[in-house]
XYZ file of C-alpha atoms in Angstrom:
462
model
C 31.294 -28.325 -12.284
C 29.800 -31.235 -10.032
C 27.859 -30.251 -7.043
C 30.397 -31.915 -4.572
C 33.218 -29.851 -6.305
C 31.136 -26.577 -5.860
C 30.502 -27.463 -2.030
C 34.302 -27.630 -2.033
C 34.695 -24.700 -3.626
C 32.106 -22.636 -1.776
C 33.413 -23.691 1.371
C 36.816 -22.148 0.530
C 35.428 -18.920 -0.206
C 33.340 -18.690 2.955
C 36.902 -19.502 4.616
C 38.310 -16.322 3.185
C 36.105 -14.321 5.319
C 36.121 -16.292 8.767
C 36.759 -14.068 11.394
C 36.394 -11.196 9.290
C 33.147 -10.454 8.801
C 31.462 -7.175 10.111
C 27.907 -7.400 8.348
C 25.880 -9.863 6.723
C 25.617 -13.388 8.626
C 28.085 -14.891 10.636
C 30.510 -17.497 8.680
C 28.893 -20.000 10.614
C 25.495 -19.207 9.578
C 26.728 -18.841 5.951
C 28.216 -22.182 5.987
C 24.510 -23.194 5.622
C 24.872 -22.152 1.958
C 27.119 -25.312 1.182
C 25.163 -27.694 3.781
C 21.767 -27.458 3.830
C 21.025 -24.452 1.667
C 21.560 -24.066 -2.078
C 24.053 -21.147 -3.053
C 21.181 -18.983 -3.195
C 19.648 -19.783 -0.023
C 16.898 -22.125 -0.932
C 16.296 -25.207 0.949
C 18.241 -28.171 -0.808
C 15.781 -30.802 0.472
C 12.414 -31.356 -1.329
C 9.434 -31.165 0.467
C 7.643 -33.719 2.480
C 5.635 -35.441 0.270
C 8.209 -35.273 -2.686
C 6.032 -32.754 -4.849
C 8.614 -30.562 -4.666
C 11.928 -32.420 -5.520
C 15.775 -31.719 -3.879
C 17.741 -29.061 -5.640
C 20.559 -31.094 -7.362
C 22.407 -27.973 -9.332
C 19.924 -27.238 -11.829
C 20.154 -26.982 -15.412
C 23.772 -25.251 -15.844
C 24.480 -26.410 -19.074
C 22.441 -27.424 -22.457
C 20.314 -30.581 -21.426
C 21.571 -33.990 -23.596
C 17.913 -34.366 -24.411
C 17.556 -30.854 -26.793
C 19.482 -30.429 -30.117
C 20.273 -26.840 -29.538
C 22.845 -24.314 -31.079
C 24.557 -21.456 -29.529
C 22.959 -18.015 -30.847
C 19.970 -18.910 -31.794
C 17.895 -16.912 -29.143
C 15.135 -19.489 -28.625
C 15.335 -22.618 -25.973
C 14.089 -25.912 -26.822
C 12.062 -27.618 -23.865
C 13.977 -30.117 -22.252
C 10.820 -31.166 -20.213
C 8.566 -31.777 -23.170
C 7.709 -35.203 -22.087
C 6.066 -34.205 -18.966
C 2.547 -34.971 -18.692
C -0.058 -32.755 -16.868
C -0.812 -34.028 -12.839
C -3.716 -32.138 -12.325
C -5.856 -29.237 -14.186
C -7.376 -26.527 -11.828
C -10.601 -25.061 -12.440
C -12.988 -22.840 -10.667
C -14.884 -26.318 -9.787
C -12.232 -28.239 -8.148
C -10.103 -25.143 -6.825
C -11.421 -25.589 -3.193
C -9.063 -28.680 -3.352
C -6.011 -27.184 -3.980
C -6.761 -23.990 -2.170
C -3.296 -24.120 0.080
C -1.544 -23.803 -2.955
C -3.103 -21.163 -4.803
C -2.495 -17.453 -4.568
C -5.524 -15.073 -4.033
C -4.783 -13.823 -7.529
C -5.023 -16.978 -9.107
C -8.356 -17.819 -6.954
C -9.954 -14.464 -8.311
C -8.940 -15.149 -11.874
C -10.618 -18.952 -11.563
C -13.753 -16.927 -10.378
C -13.847 -14.469 -12.742
C -12.998 -16.250 -16.123
C -15.021 -19.690 -16.737
C -12.464 -21.324 -19.057
C -9.307 -19.819 -16.876
C -7.392 -22.992 -15.460
C -3.930 -24.249 -14.443
C -2.434 -27.202 -15.645
C -0.026 -28.289 -13.219
C 3.107 -30.471 -14.267
C 6.010 -32.332 -12.099
C 7.984 -29.577 -10.218
C 11.638 -29.277 -11.704
C 14.052 -27.137 -9.868
C 15.850 -25.697 -13.031
C 17.192 -22.591 -11.641
C 21.113 -22.293 -11.843
C 23.731 -19.731 -12.262
C 27.517 -19.302 -13.175
C 29.966 -20.443 -10.881
C 31.433 -17.078 -10.251
C 27.925 -15.652 -9.373
C 27.468 -18.307 -7.018
C 31.067 -17.419 -5.308
C 29.693 -13.575 -5.133
C 26.743 -14.930 -3.709
C 29.107 -16.605 -0.865
C 30.934 -13.177 -0.150
C 27.940 -11.355 -0.142
C 26.257 -13.445 2.455
C 29.076 -12.572 5.184
C 29.794 -8.659 3.845
C 26.696 -7.381 2.935
C 24.697 -4.819 4.732
C 21.728 -2.781 4.113
C 21.337 0.626 5.662
C 19.699 4.020 5.736
C 15.840 3.292 5.092
C 16.589 -0.266 3.588
C 17.809 1.632 0.247
C 21.730 1.818 1.064
C 23.667 -1.162 0.059
C 27.044 -1.839 1.146
C 29.786 -4.750 0.859
C 27.745 -6.390 -2.273
C 28.331 -7.268 -6.035
C 27.213 -9.339 -8.774
C 25.205 -11.875 -6.945
C 22.087 -11.733 -4.834
C 22.930 -9.546 -1.820
C 21.272 -11.479 1.086
C 21.067 -15.079 0.419
C 20.192 -15.629 3.753
C 17.775 -12.853 4.049
C 16.700 -11.269 7.238
C 14.083 -8.646 6.103
C 11.642 -8.082 3.533
C 13.649 -5.353 2.003
C 16.382 -7.748 1.770
C 14.077 -10.321 -0.318
C 13.366 -7.427 -2.715
C 16.721 -6.428 -3.191
C 17.677 -10.017 -4.269
C 14.764 -9.957 -7.021
C 16.091 -6.304 -8.396
C 19.868 -7.283 -8.049
C 19.431 -10.962 -9.237
C 21.858 -12.261 -12.304
C 20.253 -11.741 -15.652
C 23.777 -12.007 -17.638
C 25.530 -8.847 -18.028
C 25.405 -7.316 -21.605
C 21.767 -8.469 -23.156
C 19.999 -7.537 -26.029
C 16.287 -8.573 -27.400
C 13.572 -7.754 -29.703
C 10.213 -8.343 -27.910
C 6.582 -7.472 -28.336
C 3.976 -6.147 -25.850
C 0.451 -6.212 -26.142
C -2.989 -4.749 -24.428
C -5.660 -6.320 -25.933
C -9.122 -5.659 -25.915
C -12.015 -7.289 -24.051
C -12.719 -9.264 -27.148
C -9.024 -10.057 -27.716
C -7.990 -7.753 -30.402
C -4.506 -6.463 -30.222
C -1.808 -4.515 -31.950
C 1.479 -6.103 -31.271
C 4.143 -3.153 -29.859
C 7.371 -4.453 -30.965
C 10.518 -3.339 -29.154
C 14.266 -3.364 -29.577
C 16.227 -2.748 -26.059
C 19.372 -3.100 -24.762
C 20.505 -3.656 -20.945
C 24.079 -3.366 -19.525
C 23.458 -5.213 -15.867
C 26.297 -2.787 -14.146
C 25.933 -4.435 -10.889
C 26.698 -7.891 -12.974
C 29.975 -6.761 -14.501
C 32.776 -9.084 -14.260
C 35.112 -6.236 -14.093
C 33.944 -4.346 -11.185
C 35.683 -4.617 -7.530
C 33.272 -2.750 -5.551
C 29.711 -1.443 -5.620
C 31.327 1.953 -4.852
C 32.552 1.807 -8.371
C 28.873 2.081 -10.130
C 27.933 5.731 -9.407
C 24.783 4.686 -7.852
C 23.823 2.866 -10.757
C 22.522 -0.751 -11.237
C 21.661 -1.146 -14.701
C 21.385 1.037 -17.819
C 18.516 0.467 -20.484
C 17.854 1.819 -23.884
C 14.825 1.183 -25.688
C 13.602 2.068 -29.172
C 10.279 1.021 -30.562
C 9.876 -0.550 -34.147
C 6.569 -1.069 -34.639
C 3.516 0.094 -35.323
C 4.581 3.100 -37.525
C 2.662 5.707 -35.234
C 5.035 4.651 -32.462
C 7.960 3.977 -34.800
C 11.373 5.610 -33.232
C 10.124 6.287 -29.644
C 13.093 6.138 -27.606
C 13.915 5.400 -23.877
C 16.847 5.667 -21.977
C 17.147 4.682 -18.181
C 19.931 4.534 -15.456
C 18.501 2.610 -12.628
C 19.919 3.816 -9.037
C 20.513 1.787 -6.065
C 19.549 4.579 -3.460
C 17.049 7.305 -4.162
C 18.304 9.121 -1.359
C 21.525 9.899 -3.408
C 19.578 10.258 -6.430
C 16.523 9.104 -8.383
C 16.493 7.093 -11.489
C 17.818 9.078 -14.238
C 15.440 8.623 -17.771
C 15.265 10.681 -20.991
C 12.875 9.793 -23.634
C 11.982 11.111 -27.326
C 8.475 10.827 -28.474
C 7.605 10.931 -32.078
C 4.663 12.879 -33.390
C 5.565 15.851 -31.643
C 4.044 19.295 -32.858
C 7.079 21.712 -32.303
C 9.469 22.099 -34.900
C 12.457 20.719 -33.504
C 12.492 17.125 -31.850
C 13.912 17.000 -28.617
C 15.644 14.392 -26.027
C 13.662 15.307 -22.948
C 15.069 14.734 -18.986
C 12.236 13.080 -17.276
C 11.554 12.092 -13.493
C 8.129 10.410 -14.621
C 9.504 6.938 -15.433
C 8.994 5.646 -12.037
C 6.862 4.405 -9.410
C 2.960 4.447 -10.276
C 3.424 6.369 -13.810
C 1.665 4.180 -16.292
C 3.918 2.007 -17.957
C 4.825 2.608 -21.526
C 2.466 0.370 -23.860
C 0.387 -0.847 -21.132
C -2.783 0.874 -21.883
C -2.209 2.263 -18.406
C -2.979 -1.294 -16.999
C 0.523 -1.270 -15.295
C 2.932 0.962 -13.491
C 6.567 1.734 -13.985
C 7.472 -0.033 -10.718
C 5.608 -2.876 -11.997
C 8.289 -3.528 -14.903
C 9.905 -6.708 -14.624
C 7.035 -7.460 -12.090
C 8.745 -5.386 -9.502
C 11.615 -2.622 -10.076
C 12.641 0.563 -8.722
C 13.015 1.975 -5.188
C 11.247 0.408 -2.139
C 10.871 3.481 -0.307
C 7.060 4.488 -0.913
C 5.806 1.119 0.966
C 6.708 -0.550 4.035
C 7.600 -4.044 3.549
C 7.136 -7.188 5.842
C 7.413 -10.945 5.332
C 4.583 -12.721 5.165
C 5.632 -16.244 5.537
C 7.256 -18.977 3.312
C 4.817 -21.509 1.250
C 4.301 -23.650 -1.331
C 2.435 -22.459 -4.294
C 1.804 -23.017 -7.832
C 3.477 -20.934 -10.061
C 4.459 -20.374 -13.843
C 7.835 -22.160 -14.356
C 10.051 -23.710 -16.998
C 7.953 -21.645 -19.629
C 9.549 -23.029 -22.708
C 6.016 -24.035 -24.356
C 4.788 -20.571 -23.798
C 7.785 -19.137 -25.350
C 8.339 -21.160 -28.107
C 8.515 -19.827 -31.900
C 6.117 -22.476 -32.694
C 3.317 -20.396 -31.564
C 2.378 -17.162 -32.813
C 1.169 -14.198 -30.803
C -2.374 -14.816 -32.076
C -2.273 -18.200 -30.256
C -1.289 -16.586 -26.905
C -3.243 -13.657 -26.723
C -6.958 -14.271 -26.224
C -9.698 -12.812 -24.598
C -9.603 -12.054 -20.761
C -6.592 -13.764 -20.164
C -3.594 -15.493 -22.474
C -4.019 -18.984 -23.732
C -3.603 -21.084 -20.588
C -2.942 -24.572 -22.418
C 0.356 -22.996 -23.011
C 1.345 -22.256 -19.581
C 3.034 -24.583 -17.375
C 2.615 -24.258 -13.591
C 4.596 -26.193 -10.957
C 4.546 -26.207 -7.375
C 7.714 -24.659 -5.787
C 8.580 -22.811 -2.428
C 8.207 -18.920 -2.435
C 8.711 -16.068 -0.170
C 5.577 -13.876 0.596
C 6.043 -10.174 1.282
C 3.396 -7.528 1.938
C 3.797 -4.034 0.891
C 1.656 -1.454 2.555
C 1.876 2.115 1.271
C 3.542 4.446 3.912
C 1.325 7.536 5.269
C 3.370 10.128 3.792
C 3.663 8.617 0.577
C 1.177 8.460 -2.596
C 0.862 5.667 -4.918
C -2.135 4.346 -7.048
C -1.725 0.882 -5.121
C -2.488 0.965 -1.473
C -0.925 -2.640 -0.738
C 0.817 -5.050 -3.023
C 1.481 -8.860 -2.185
C 4.550 -10.153 -3.886
C 5.758 -14.004 -4.120
C 9.315 -14.842 -4.833
C 10.738 -18.210 -5.889
C 13.013 -19.429 -3.428
C 15.490 -20.822 -5.953
C 16.351 -17.661 -7.981
C 14.562 -14.689 -6.017
C 12.611 -13.921 -9.256
C 9.118 -11.987 -8.185
C 6.818 -14.722 -10.041
C 3.485 -13.497 -8.809
C 1.443 -10.564 -7.130
C -1.599 -8.913 -6.120
C -2.204 -5.048 -6.448
C -4.707 -3.465 -4.189
C -6.631 -0.243 -4.819
C -7.190 2.800 -2.848
C -9.976 1.139 -0.725
C -8.367 -2.154 -0.372
C -9.858 -4.210 -3.063
C -8.122 -6.475 -5.165
C -7.689 -4.068 -8.585
C -4.952 -6.215 -10.297
C -2.884 -9.686 -10.405
C 0.461 -10.093 -11.782
C 2.041 -13.274 -13.021
C 5.835 -13.781 -14.286
C 6.497 -17.040 -16.793
C 10.216 -18.245 -15.689
C 12.682 -19.821 -17.718
C 16.045 -21.506 -17.198
C 18.359 -19.987 -20.110
C 20.697 -23.095 -19.757
C 23.438 -21.818 -21.982
C 23.917 -18.871 -19.728
C 23.194 -19.914 -17.246
C 20.240 -17.600 -15.913
C 16.911 -17.794 -14.520
C 14.236 -15.296 -14.951
C 10.958 -14.414 -16.477
C 10.730 -15.099 -20.205
C 7.296 -12.962 -20.062
C 4.892 -11.414 -17.895
C 1.387 -10.373 -17.532
C -0.982 -7.909 -15.407
C -4.747 -8.856 -15.444
C -6.847 -5.794 -14.531
C -9.727 -7.394 -13.092
C -11.702 -4.053 -13.119
C -11.244 -3.538 -16.857
C -11.499 -7.006 -17.659
C -8.534 -6.767 -19.926
C -4.708 -7.392 -19.422
C -1.348 -6.024 -20.762
C 1.340 -9.077 -21.608
C 5.088 -8.147 -22.046
C 8.433 -9.683 -23.264
C 7.089 -11.987 -25.917
C 9.554 -13.147 -28.322
C 8.140 -16.028 -30.114
C 7.899 -14.031 -33.689
C 11.126 -12.294 -33.044
C 14.699 -13.441 -33.163
C 14.871 -14.098 -29.448
C 17.417 -12.770 -26.728
C 21.116 -12.285 -26.912
C 23.138 -12.686 -23.947
C 26.345 -12.049 -25.531
C 25.631 -8.190 -26.772
C 29.515 -7.604 -26.513
C 28.528 -4.714 -28.903
C 27.164 -2.418 -26.414
C 29.195 0.060 -25.111
C 29.171 2.966 -22.868
C 28.653 5.650 -25.409
C 25.136 3.819 -26.338
C 23.710 4.635 -22.983
C 24.101 8.576 -22.870
C 21.664 10.943 -23.865
C 23.556 12.004 -26.999
C 22.876 8.435 -28.132
C 19.190 9.131 -28.509
C 20.034 12.235 -30.360
C 22.391 10.466 -32.716
C 19.460 7.901 -33.704
C 17.037 11.024 -34.450
C 19.136 12.723 -36.409
C 20.125 9.908 -38.657
C 16.640 9.301 -39.570
């Protein structure tokens, strides 16, 4: 659908709610989503010097300049001809200070060969028309209550395209569109300081219930935003480990529900255990204790242990259109290097971001006393972050590598990394270069696969 037709359709959706909005923003304000804002609430216009272009619909289909077949699981780079505009090192970082995050500045100062290759900015993010229409409805009917954890009047698209608080921005990230039924195989690795690593291969399946095309109200979801099933494939000592998670909207109604089975138990009968430990600052599986459960997907889970505030909006260099880093032409050994991943493979672009600060509540506990999060305006993906220890020192740096999956279409991180500045190490997750890629049409997934009994069935089949 052309941009002009999309504006007409979106305007029609808004007219349906004229005079009926009791929550969200007024229809007159939501009308900006078909005027000067994109359907996701970003600025349609570029910036003053042209280094950030106007949004013209993004890559909402397979680009004409790539030969690509559906079902391949990997995505060819439509911007392969782009050249590096500037390479930022510690020596010239001061010239680019205004567009660097503190985390990037720390990485440049810590590692002599760390750099950022900056390319032309491409606003490639695009979503299905049905999702845009849902976002339009959410804009005028959505509300956030309680302590920022109770959602109503929203479904399928980001809840708050014109956010009025930091909590709404973070909820946009947590509930952004990533398909409906998705299956993938990926690798995580936590290399030593010397760069040695053992790849942890995982098969996982996801049903994003919030994005279900058959649901008419968030109330039908039983406080469940998505269901996640993970099985470890290798190495042999970990093979067969299972994890099932039901993510919730409101922790006041019920906390995240999770079950796990761990191999190598010494008791006589293997057991699937219900656990509440896969949450908040519990060390993330396979991260070698360098990342927390709520840093999965850069950030996930409830917001209730922190006070969230908007620190502003600004232009930053962020990892974007990460087709080269995700290419099957590169082996994991090409990517995973001592200290940090291979920066020659990471593409940075200048984009506008929301900057959000989170401070630990006095009544709560967490290994992080403070965290800063950066959200891309075009898709509300969290693209970078800084994590601070109990004394307020910068401890860890997060980076997500965004990519437009143009056949879906959907825009989110293809991989992500957490750098531990104290350990001098890092963990990188969701690499799929040597795997079969990602399947956005996993229609074989059904409700019976996302219950504890499925874990028990898998155990007994071995």
